[in-house]
């Protein structure tokens, strides 16, 4: 790939990662936090089933796995860009 193509792909991956974090990972994490949050005394207690917590945790783990995949791809591109730029600078 050319350096220009690597920069374009890196920009696309970074945007995809930000979108995933904002629209997927963070909301899923917040849902799990709300689900397991301890309710103060005096407020109606709610029953939260174990299966609900497990399902929400599994969803968060799926989101985390996808986040890690995107991050690893982005990291690979950034390393390749670094190598290409170093080759240009050193003339090797």
mmCIF file of C-alpha atoms in Angstrom:
data_model
loop_
_atom_site.group_PDB
_atom_site.id
_atom_site.type_symbol
_atom_site.label_atom_id
_atom_site.label_comp_id
_atom_site.label_asym_id
_atom_site.label_seq_id
_atom_site.Cartn_x
_atom_site.Cartn_y
_atom_site.Cartn_z
ATOM 1 C CA UNK A 1 0.000 0.000 0.000
ATOM 2 C CA UNK A 2 1.079 3.528 -0.565
ATOM 3 C CA UNK A 3 1.581 5.845 2.377
ATOM 4 C CA UNK A 4 -1.445 7.841 1.257
ATOM 5 C CA UNK A 5 -3.629 4.704 1.272
ATOM 6 C CA UNK A 6 -2.393 3.790 4.742
ATOM 7 C CA UNK A 7 -3.268 7.267 6.021
ATOM 8 C CA UNK A 8 -6.742 7.012 4.468
ATOM 9 C CA UNK A 9 -7.359 3.576 5.974
ATOM 10 C CA UNK A 10 -6.057 4.755 9.340
ATOM 11 C CA UNK A 11 -8.406 7.728 9.279
ATOM 12 C CA UNK A 12 -11.327 5.456 8.398
ATOM 13 C CA UNK A 13 -10.456 2.973 11.156
ATOM 14 C CA UNK A 14 -10.060 5.756 13.732
ATOM 15 C CA UNK A 15 -13.476 7.151 12.804
ATOM 16 C CA UNK A 16 -14.993 3.666 12.985
ATOM 17 C CA UNK A 17 -13.420 3.113 16.412
ATOM 18 C CA UNK A 18 -14.741 6.428 17.741
ATOM 19 C CA UNK A 19 -18.216 5.703 16.370
ATOM 20 C CA UNK A 20 -18.210 2.218 17.875
ATOM 21 C CA UNK A 21 -17.112 3.544 21.261
ATOM 22 C CA UNK A 22 -19.681 6.344 21.280
ATOM 23 C CA UNK A 23 -22.630 4.386 19.894
ATOM 24 C CA UNK A 24 -21.864 0.840 21.014
ATOM 25 C CA UNK A 25 -19.373 0.258 23.780
ATOM 26 C CA UNK A 26 -20.095 3.204 26.089
ATOM 27 C CA UNK A 27 -23.919 2.863 25.962
ATOM 28 C CA UNK A 28 -23.650 -0.901 26.551
ATOM 29 C CA UNK A 29 -21.349 -0.293 29.491
ATOM 30 C CA UNK A 30 -23.725 2.316 30.918
ATOM 31 C CA UNK A 31 -26.646 -0.127 30.595
ATOM 32 C CA UNK A 32 -24.751 -2.714 32.608
ATOM 33 C CA UNK A 33 -23.851 -0.135 35.254
ATOM 34 C CA UNK A 34 -27.512 0.898 35.577
ATOM 35 C CA UNK A 35 -28.565 -2.737 35.758
ATOM 36 C CA UNK A 36 -26.267 -3.620 38.664
ATOM 37 C CA UNK A 37 -26.360 -0.270 40.474
ATOM 38 C CA UNK A 38 -27.368 -0.500 44.124
ATOM 39 C CA UNK A 39 -30.600 1.379 44.716
ATOM 40 C CA UNK A 40 -30.602 3.633 47.829
ATOM 41 C CA UNK A 41 -32.928 2.838 50.718
ATOM 42 C CA UNK A 42 -36.402 4.303 50.415
ATOM 43 C CA UNK A 43 -36.586 3.736 46.663
ATOM 44 C CA UNK A 44 -38.599 0.807 45.347
ATOM 45 C CA UNK A 45 -36.272 -2.151 44.989
ATOM 46 C CA UNK A 46 -36.301 -3.904 41.651
ATOM 47 C CA UNK A 47 -35.587 -7.532 40.940
ATOM 48 C CA UNK A 48 -32.755 -8.068 38.522
ATOM 49 C CA UNK A 49 -32.432 -11.592 37.269
ATOM 50 C CA UNK A 50 -29.007 -13.191 36.978
ATOM 51 C CA UNK A 51 -29.691 -13.975 33.334
ATOM 52 C CA UNK A 52 -30.223 -10.264 32.643
ATOM 53 C CA UNK A 53 -26.838 -9.416 34.138
ATOM 54 C CA UNK A 54 -25.186 -12.283 32.246
ATOM 55 C CA UNK A 55 -26.743 -11.246 28.943
ATOM 56 C CA UNK A 56 -25.723 -7.615 29.396
ATOM 57 C CA UNK A 57 -22.184 -8.631 30.431
ATOM 58 C CA UNK A 58 -21.947 -10.922 27.382
ATOM 59 C CA UNK A 59 -23.037 -8.054 25.144
ATOM 60 C CA UNK A 60 -20.396 -5.812 26.697
ATOM 61 C CA UNK A 61 -17.747 -8.491 26.152
ATOM 62 C CA UNK A 62 -18.742 -8.737 22.466
ATOM 63 C CA UNK A 63 -18.430 -4.966 22.169
ATOM 64 C CA UNK A 64 -15.033 -5.111 23.880
ATOM 65 C CA UNK A 65 -13.837 -7.853 21.516
ATOM 66 C CA UNK A 66 -14.814 -5.753 18.492
ATOM 67 C CA UNK A 67 -13.138 -2.716 20.071
ATOM 68 C CA UNK A 68 -9.925 -4.689 20.532
ATOM 69 C CA UNK A 69 -10.015 -5.895 16.911
ATOM 70 C CA UNK A 70 -10.415 -2.344 15.620
ATOM 71 C CA UNK A 71 -7.661 -1.085 17.901
ATOM 72 C CA UNK A 72 -5.263 -3.830 16.766
ATOM 73 C CA UNK A 73 -5.925 -3.044 13.082
ATOM 74 C CA UNK A 74 -5.375 0.638 13.766
ATOM 75 C CA UNK A 75 -2.162 -0.141 15.651
ATOM 76 C CA UNK A 76 -0.874 -2.227 12.725
ATOM 77 C CA UNK A 77 -1.524 0.611 10.291
ATOM 78 C CA UNK A 78 0.192 3.114 12.572
ATOM 79 C CA UNK A 79 3.245 0.856 12.880
ATOM 80 C CA UNK A 80 3.357 0.436 9.090
ATOM 81 C CA UNK A 81 3.101 4.212 8.633
ATOM 82 C CA UNK A 82 5.910 4.702 11.147
ATOM 83 C CA UNK A 83 8.114 2.223 9.280
ATOM 84 C CA UNK A 84 7.368 3.834 5.919
ATOM 85 C CA UNK A 85 8.104 7.318 7.214
ATOM 86 C CA UNK A 86 11.345 6.112 8.833
ATOM 87 C CA UNK A 87 12.378 4.514 5.514
ATOM 88 C CA UNK A 88 11.701 7.795 3.715
ATOM 89 C CA UNK A 89 13.658 9.784 6.292
ATOM 90 C CA UNK A 90 16.638 7.434 6.442
ATOM 91 C CA UNK A 91 16.583 6.665 2.732
ATOM 92 C CA UNK A 92 16.606 2.908 3.246
#
